[in-house]
Tab-separated table of C-alpha atoms in Angstrom:
chain	number	residue	atom	x	y	z
A	1	MET	CA	35.025	-39.173	-25.184
A	2	THR	CA	33.811	-37.710	-21.894
A	3	SER	CA	33.362	-34.037	-21.291
A	4	GLY	CA	36.398	-33.993	-18.971
A	5	SER	CA	38.703	-35.584	-21.526
A	6	GLY	CA	37.249	-33.375	-24.238
A	7	GLY	CA	38.008	-30.261	-22.184
A	8	ALA	CA	41.563	-31.452	-21.574
A	9	ALA	CA	42.067	-32.090	-25.282
A	10	GLY	CA	40.713	-28.637	-26.056
A	11	ARG	CA	43.121	-27.005	-23.628
A	12	LEU	CA	46.061	-28.906	-25.081
A	13	GLY	CA	44.940	-27.639	-28.472
A	14	LEU	CA	45.919	-24.159	-27.300
A	15	LEU	CA	49.542	-25.170	-27.815
A	16	VAL	CA	49.115	-24.624	-31.562
A	17	TRP	CA	49.091	-20.901	-30.808
A	18	LEU	CA	52.756	-20.970	-29.835
A	19	PRO	CA	54.078	-21.320	-33.409
A	20	VAL	CA	51.477	-18.780	-34.518
A	21	TRP	CA	52.810	-16.409	-31.890
A	22	GLY	CA	56.335	-17.036	-33.148
A	23	VAL	CA	55.313	-15.947	-36.633
A	24	LEU	CA	53.706	-12.799	-35.211
A	25	MET	CA	56.895	-12.012	-33.283
A	26	VAL	CA	58.955	-12.371	-36.456
A	27	GLY	CA	56.581	-10.022	-38.255
A	28	ALA	CA	56.809	-7.476	-35.454
A	29	GLY	CA	60.598	-7.595	-35.554
A	30	LEU	CA	60.682	-7.077	-39.301
A	31	VAL	CA	58.411	-4.054	-38.935
A	32	VAL	CA	60.556	-2.555	-36.154
A	33	THR	CA	63.761	-2.981	-38.145
A	34	GLY	CA	62.153	-2.049	-41.473
A	35	PRO	CA	59.462	0.533	-42.226
A	36	ALA	CA	59.056	1.652	-38.597
A	37	ALA	CA	62.772	2.061	-37.863
A	38	GLY	CA	62.788	5.777	-38.693
A	39	ARG	CA	59.506	6.562	-36.980
A	40	TRP	CA	58.687	7.479	-33.413
A	41	PRO	CA	59.113	5.915	-30.896
A	42	PHE	CA	61.667	3.555	-32.466
A	43	ALA	CA	63.729	6.426	-33.876
A	44	ALA	CA	64.179	7.839	-30.352
A	45	GLU	CA	65.262	4.584	-28.708
A	46	GLY	CA	68.957	5.373	-29.127
A	47	ALA	CA	68.629	8.282	-26.709
A	48	VAL	CA	67.480	5.898	-23.966
A	49	GLY	CA	70.744	3.955	-24.101
A	50	VAL	CA	72.743	7.180	-24.038
A	51	TRP	CA	70.764	8.380	-20.993
A	52	PHE	CA	71.504	5.187	-19.016
A	53	ALA	CA	75.174	5.190	-20.092
A	54	GLY	CA	75.634	8.677	-18.683
A	55	ARG	CA	74.262	7.742	-15.262
A	56	ARG	CA	76.190	4.594	-14.411
A	57	THR	CA	77.516	4.140	-10.878
A	58	ALA	CA	79.478	1.374	-9.204
A	59	VAL	CA	76.515	0.208	-7.119
A	60	ALA	CA	74.055	0.270	-10.021
A	61	THR	CA	76.532	-1.563	-12.236
A	62	ALA	CA	76.973	-4.296	-9.611
A	63	VAL	CA	73.212	-4.698	-9.215
A	64	SER	CA	72.682	-4.846	-12.979
A	65	GLU	CA	75.418	-7.462	-13.243
A	66	TRP	CA	73.704	-9.624	-10.648
A	67	LEU	CA	70.329	-9.283	-12.395
A	68	THR	CA	71.909	-10.157	-15.723
A	69	PHE	CA	73.405	-13.286	-14.178
A	70	ALA	CA	70.023	-14.279	-12.662
A	71	ALA	CA	68.574	-14.320	-16.198
A	72	SER	CA	71.599	-15.767	-17.984
A	73	THR	CA	71.387	-19.063	-19.852
A	74	GLY	CA	73.317	-21.037	-17.240
A	75	ALA	CA	71.362	-19.649	-14.285
A	76	VAL	CA	67.989	-20.175	-15.960
A	77	ILE	CA	68.820	-23.766	-16.881
A	78	GLY	CA	70.154	-24.488	-13.393
A	79	VAL	CA	67.231	-22.966	-11.486
A	80	THR	CA	64.712	-24.612	-13.807
A	81	GLY	CA	66.341	-28.017	-13.382
A	82	VAL	CA	66.416	-27.760	-9.592
A	83	CYS	CA	62.779	-26.655	-9.428
A	84	VAL	CA	61.600	-29.398	-11.784
A	85	VAL	CA	63.384	-32.080	-9.747
A	86	ALA	CA	62.003	-30.611	-6.514
A	87	LEU	CA	58.434	-30.690	-7.853
A	88	VAL	CA	58.806	-34.372	-8.673
A	89	VAL	CA	60.770	-35.586	-5.633
A	90	LEU	CA	59.759	-33.483	-2.620
A	91	PRO	CA	55.903	-33.648	-2.562
A	92	ARG	CA	54.139	-36.790	-1.306
A	93	ALA	CA	52.673	-37.177	-4.778
A	94	PRO	CA	54.980	-36.103	-7.670
A	95	ARG	CA	53.647	-32.981	-9.345
A	96	TRP	CA	54.446	-33.962	-12.897
A	97	ARG	CA	52.066	-31.454	-14.437
A	98	ASP	CA	53.567	-28.533	-12.527
A	99	ALA	CA	57.085	-29.649	-13.421
A	100	LEU	CA	56.086	-29.973	-17.075
A	101	PHE	CA	54.546	-26.499	-17.027
A	102	LEU	CA	57.693	-24.863	-15.673
A	103	GLY	CA	60.116	-26.755	-17.914
A	104	ALA	CA	57.976	-26.303	-21.013
A	105	SER	CA	57.559	-22.566	-20.369
A	106	VAL	CA	61.308	-21.949	-20.244
A	107	THR	CA	61.956	-24.220	-23.229
A	108	ALA	CA	59.188	-22.763	-25.395
A	109	GLN	CA	60.278	-19.203	-24.684
A	110	SER	CA	63.857	-20.023	-25.629
A	111	ALA	CA	62.756	-21.743	-28.837
A	112	LEU	CA	60.660	-18.756	-29.894
A	113	PHE	CA	63.504	-16.401	-29.027
A	114	LEU	CA	65.923	-18.306	-31.256
A	115	LEU	CA	63.354	-18.382	-34.060
A	116	VAL	CA	62.864	-14.612	-33.978
A	117	THR	CA	66.558	-13.752	-33.697
A	118	ALA	CA	67.291	-16.020	-36.654
A	119	CYS	CA	64.818	-14.058	-38.816
A	120	VAL	CA	65.292	-10.527	-37.460
A	121	ASP	CA	68.677	-8.809	-37.596
A	122	ARG	CA	68.759	-5.773	-35.349
A	123	PRO	CA	72.062	-4.244	-34.181
A	124	ARG	CA	72.793	-3.464	-30.547
A	125	PRO	CA	72.580	0.123	-29.245
A	126	GLU	CA	75.512	2.353	-30.205
A	127	VAL	CA	76.734	2.935	-26.665
A	128	GLU	CA	79.416	1.420	-24.482
A	129	ARG	CA	78.223	-2.081	-23.660
A	130	LEU	CA	79.099	-3.691	-20.337
A	131	ASP	CA	78.665	-7.264	-21.582
A	132	PRO	CA	80.094	-9.126	-24.560
A	133	ALA	CA	77.617	-8.941	-27.412
A	134	PRO	CA	76.159	-12.392	-28.188
A	135	PRO	CA	75.780	-13.436	-31.817
A	136	THR	CA	71.988	-13.209	-31.650
A	137	SER	CA	69.971	-10.187	-32.707
A	138	SER	CA	69.090	-7.415	-30.294
A	139	PHE	CA	65.373	-8.096	-30.916
A	140	PRO	CA	63.926	-9.500	-28.682
A	141	SER	CA	65.719	-9.576	-25.336
A	142	GLY	CA	66.422	-13.172	-24.381
A	143	HIS	CA	67.252	-12.248	-20.793
A	144	ALA	CA	63.921	-10.483	-20.289
A	145	GLY	CA	61.925	-13.304	-21.868
A	146	ALA	CA	63.743	-16.057	-19.976
A	147	SER	CA	63.358	-14.272	-16.641
A	148	LEU	CA	59.613	-13.913	-17.126
A	149	ALA	CA	59.210	-17.532	-18.223
A	150	LEU	CA	61.127	-18.825	-15.202
A	151	TYR	CA	60.287	-16.462	-12.360
A	152	GLY	CA	56.807	-15.740	-13.677
A	153	GLY	CA	56.214	-19.490	-13.932
A	154	LEU	CA	57.347	-19.952	-10.346
A	155	ALA	CA	55.029	-17.132	-9.256
A	156	THR	CA	52.144	-18.862	-11.032
A	157	LEU	CA	52.818	-22.125	-9.195
A	158	VAL	CA	53.173	-20.329	-5.867
A	159	VAL	CA	49.781	-18.631	-6.210
A	160	THR	CA	47.874	-21.615	-7.603
A	161	ARG	CA	49.443	-24.462	-5.621
A	162	LEU	CA	50.324	-23.115	-2.184
A	163	ARG	CA	48.152	-21.828	0.644
A	164	GLY	CA	48.297	-18.881	2.982
A	165	PRO	CA	48.488	-15.128	2.437
A	166	TRP	CA	52.299	-15.201	2.280
A	167	ARG	CA	52.105	-16.785	-1.193
A	168	TYR	CA	51.070	-13.435	-2.689
A	169	LEU	CA	54.103	-11.768	-1.169
A	170	ALA	CA	56.360	-14.492	-2.557
A	171	ALA	CA	54.741	-14.255	-5.990
A	172	GLY	CA	55.089	-10.470	-5.964
A	173	LEU	CA	58.806	-10.709	-5.216
A	174	LEU	CA	59.273	-13.213	-8.036
A	175	LEU	CA	57.391	-10.982	-10.462
A	176	LEU	CA	59.705	-8.086	-9.660
A	177	VAL	CA	62.648	-9.918	-11.210
A	178	PRO	CA	61.670	-9.736	-14.928
A	179	PRO	CA	61.145	-5.942	-15.113
A	180	ALA	CA	64.317	-5.435	-13.073
A	181	VAL	CA	66.212	-7.606	-15.548
A	182	ALA	CA	64.733	-5.608	-18.421
A	183	VAL	CA	65.952	-2.310	-16.915
A	184	SER	CA	69.378	-3.822	-16.269
A	185	ARG	CA	69.702	-4.756	-19.941
A	186	LEU	CA	68.959	-1.175	-20.911
A	187	TYR	CA	71.400	0.083	-18.301
A	188	ARG	CA	74.188	-2.145	-19.603
A	189	GLY	CA	73.630	-0.963	-23.186
A	190	MET	CA	72.648	-4.380	-24.528
A	191	HIS	CA	69.131	-3.667	-25.838
A	192	HIS	CA	66.731	-1.043	-27.090
A	193	PRO	CA	63.517	-0.446	-25.097
A	194	SER	CA	61.404	-2.231	-27.719
A	195	ASP	CA	63.695	-5.259	-27.431
A	196	VAL	CA	63.054	-5.754	-23.735
A	197	VAL	CA	59.324	-5.071	-24.152
A	198	ALA	CA	59.161	-7.728	-26.868
A	199	GLY	CA	61.054	-10.160	-24.632
A	200	LEU	CA	58.671	-9.615	-21.721
A	201	VAL	CA	55.630	-10.002	-23.958
A	202	ASN	CA	57.083	-13.177	-25.442
A	203	GLY	CA	57.527	-14.728	-22.002
A	204	ALA	CA	54.077	-13.603	-20.860
A	205	VAL	CA	52.309	-15.128	-23.874
A	206	VAL	CA	54.144	-18.427	-23.415
A	207	LEU	CA	53.127	-18.536	-19.745
A	208	LEU	CA	49.521	-17.703	-20.560
A	209	VAL	CA	49.191	-20.429	-23.200
A	210	LEU	CA	50.905	-23.147	-21.176
A	211	ALA	CA	49.061	-22.259	-17.962
A	212	HIS	CA	45.718	-22.676	-19.737
A	213	ALA	CA	46.863	-25.866	-21.439
A	214	LEU	CA	48.474	-27.610	-18.455
A	215	LEU	CA	47.255	-26.044	-15.205
A	216	LEU	CA	43.711	-24.812	-15.785
A	217	GLY	CA	41.228	-27.121	-14.079
A	218	HIS	CA	43.902	-29.323	-12.533
A	219	ARG	CA	44.879	-29.347	-8.883
A	220	PRO	CA	47.222	-31.833	-7.216
A	221	VAL	CA	45.447	-34.591	-5.274
A	222	PRO	CA	46.118	-34.131	-1.524
A	223	ARG	CA	47.469	-37.153	0.303
A	224	GLY	CA	48.508	-37.988	3.805
A	225	ALA	CA	48.057	-35.143	6.253
A	226	ASP	CA	46.813	-32.824	3.504
A	227	ALA	CA	43.949	-35.133	2.502
A	228	PRO	CA	40.458	-34.068	3.596
A	229	ARG	CA	38.944	-36.157	6.389
A	230	GLN	CA	36.070	-38.399	5.381
A	231	THR	CA	33.183	-39.499	7.601
A	232	ARG	CA	31.732	-42.977	7.612
A	233	ALA	CA	28.762	-43.528	5.331
A	234	VAL	CA	25.490	-44.210	7.191
A	235	ALA	CA	22.650	-46.383	5.940
A	236	PRO	CA	19.571	-44.281	5.092
A	237	TYR	CA	17.231	-46.503	7.164
A	238	ALA	CA	18.795	-47.461	10.473
A	239	PRO	CA	16.763	-48.699	13.492
A	240	ALA	CA	16.582	-46.575	16.578
A	241	GLY	CA	19.510	-47.254	18.853
A	242	TRP	CA	23.172	-46.494	19.214
A	243	TRP	CA	26.325	-48.042	17.910
A	244	GLY	CA	29.807	-47.402	19.251
A	245	THR	CA	32.693	-46.807	16.868
A	246	GLY	CA	35.309	-48.293	19.133
A	247	ARG	CA	36.636	-47.695	22.603
A	248	GLY	CA	37.575	-44.089	23.121
A	249	GLN	CA	36.088	-43.016	19.774
A	250	GLY	CA	32.550	-42.134	20.858
A	251	ALA	CA	29.368	-43.249	19.118
A	252	PHE	CA	26.984	-41.996	16.466
A	253	TRP	CA	23.324	-41.215	17.194
A	254	TYR	CA	20.669	-43.086	15.252
A	255	VAL	CA	16.944	-42.440	15.862
A	256	GLY	CA	14.230	-43.372	13.393
A	257	GLY	CA	16.668	-43.799	10.543
A	258	ARG	CA	18.205	-40.325	11.006
A	259	THR	CA	21.587	-39.409	12.327
A	260	GLY	CA	23.016	-36.313	13.898
A	261	SER	CA	26.160	-34.536	12.740
A	262	PRO	CA	29.467	-36.328	13.433
A	263	THR	CA	30.337	-33.735	16.072
A	264	GLU	CA	26.960	-34.039	17.758
A	265	GLY	CA	27.068	-37.808	17.518
A	266	LYS	CA	30.458	-38.002	19.195
A	267	LYS	CA	29.352	-35.757	22.089
A	268	ARG	CA	26.014	-37.462	22.654
A	269	GLY	CA	27.274	-40.932	21.825
A	270	THR	CA	29.994	-40.825	24.470
A	271	ARG	CA	27.354	-40.024	27.060
A	272	ASP	CA	25.097	-42.803	25.786
A	273	GLN	CA	27.883	-45.361	26.035
A	274	ARG	CA	28.018	-44.716	29.766
A	275	GLN	CA	24.237	-44.746	30.275
A	276	GLY	CA	23.358	-47.606	27.942
A	277	PRO	CA	20.744	-47.997	25.194
A	278	GLN	CA	17.934	-46.737	27.394
A	279	ALA	CA	19.347	-43.223	27.084
A	280	VAL	CA	18.319	-43.147	23.432
A	281	ARG	CA	15.239	-41.080	22.845
A	282	GLY	CA	12.095	-43.240	22.772
A	283	ALA	CA	13.821	-46.430	24.027
A	284	ARG	CA	12.648	-48.209	27.228
A	285	PRO	CA	15.037	-49.615	29.805
A	286	ARG	CA	15.856	-53.288	29.288
A	287	SER	CA	14.032	-54.267	32.541
A	288	GLN	CA	10.732	-52.892	31.150
A	289	ARG	CA	10.942	-54.611	27.794
A	290	ASP	CA	8.797	-57.669	27.017
A	291	PRO	CA	11.179	-60.650	26.941
A	292	ASP	CA	8.789	-62.533	24.635
A	293	PRO	CA	7.304	-60.236	21.974
A	294	GLY	CA	5.062	-63.063	20.603
A	295	ARG	CA	3.493	-63.995	23.957
A	296	GLY	CA	0.519	-61.677	23.450
A	297	ASP	CA	-0.369	-63.272	20.111
A	298	ARG	CA	-0.312	-66.825	21.579
A	299	ARG	CA	-2.519	-65.779	24.554
A	300	ALA	CA	-5.138	-64.327	22.195
A	301	ALA	CA	-5.200	-67.558	20.188
A	302	ASP	CA	-5.702	-69.698	23.338
A	303	GLU	CA	-8.596	-67.605	24.661
A	304	GLY	CA	-10.536	-67.838	21.408
A	305	PRO	CA	-12.625	-65.169	19.673
A	306	VAL	CA	-13.841	-62.159	21.532
A	307	PRO	CA	-17.563	-62.375	22.394
A	308	GLY	CA	-19.624	-60.348	19.989
A	309	GLY	CA	-16.775	-60.152	17.534
A	310	VAL	CA	-16.313	-61.819	14.219
A	311	GLY	CA	-15.090	-65.411	14.678
């Protein structure tokens, strides 16, 4: 196994931490609802729901309703499906790894959420609730976790896969959604503060593990217009002279087996195409060249040995 494949296998091995994290979340929920329930700060969480319930307005209620919908099960599934299909269909080369990262993040977060709620039974806050209470436990917040898995995953792809300074602005806007959803769940009386914190942490851990397992060290291969331009390979020992690369494309400069940069070669080569080979440094015009390079050797043989020399 090569070092590259070994590194990939090691990163995929990080996925075993997801079930371990699920067990830790269950343990945390049992502590919050058990021995720590009567201790600070968990004992004071009820006052937070009462505080939000006493400050509800029509505008804030409408905004919280919209945020709740953005993190609802139907919206999360729909947005995730559209984004996964777009990652596979729209680019020149399908980004399967990015699509897998986003889909797996949302799925893994939901699976861990269901595991924890099945083991931890925590009642909802004792205030007027603006939404129907689902059958799941109050700990952790599924809306908060799902929003971080989805919109945090999109922010991760925006920063790591796109170019330009605007990507940080887009990622920042996406990252504002999860905490806003968390506050909206408190406002609507659906969760305790520790519930939404646990949901956000659950989504963050899932993103961290899957990003290291699927995205770290992998970048999509650019194709078409995005592919880097490649220059033609040049032989290390080329005779002095010039060679054109085609009409209108200039020429590359070769002298003594060395070449200039492609930019320099194009500028100087275009000039040399007009002037001919004699423009090359160290080359004589064609009219001054010896048409028969072996004539001098034959003349020396006909004249015989040089007087006084070794015959």
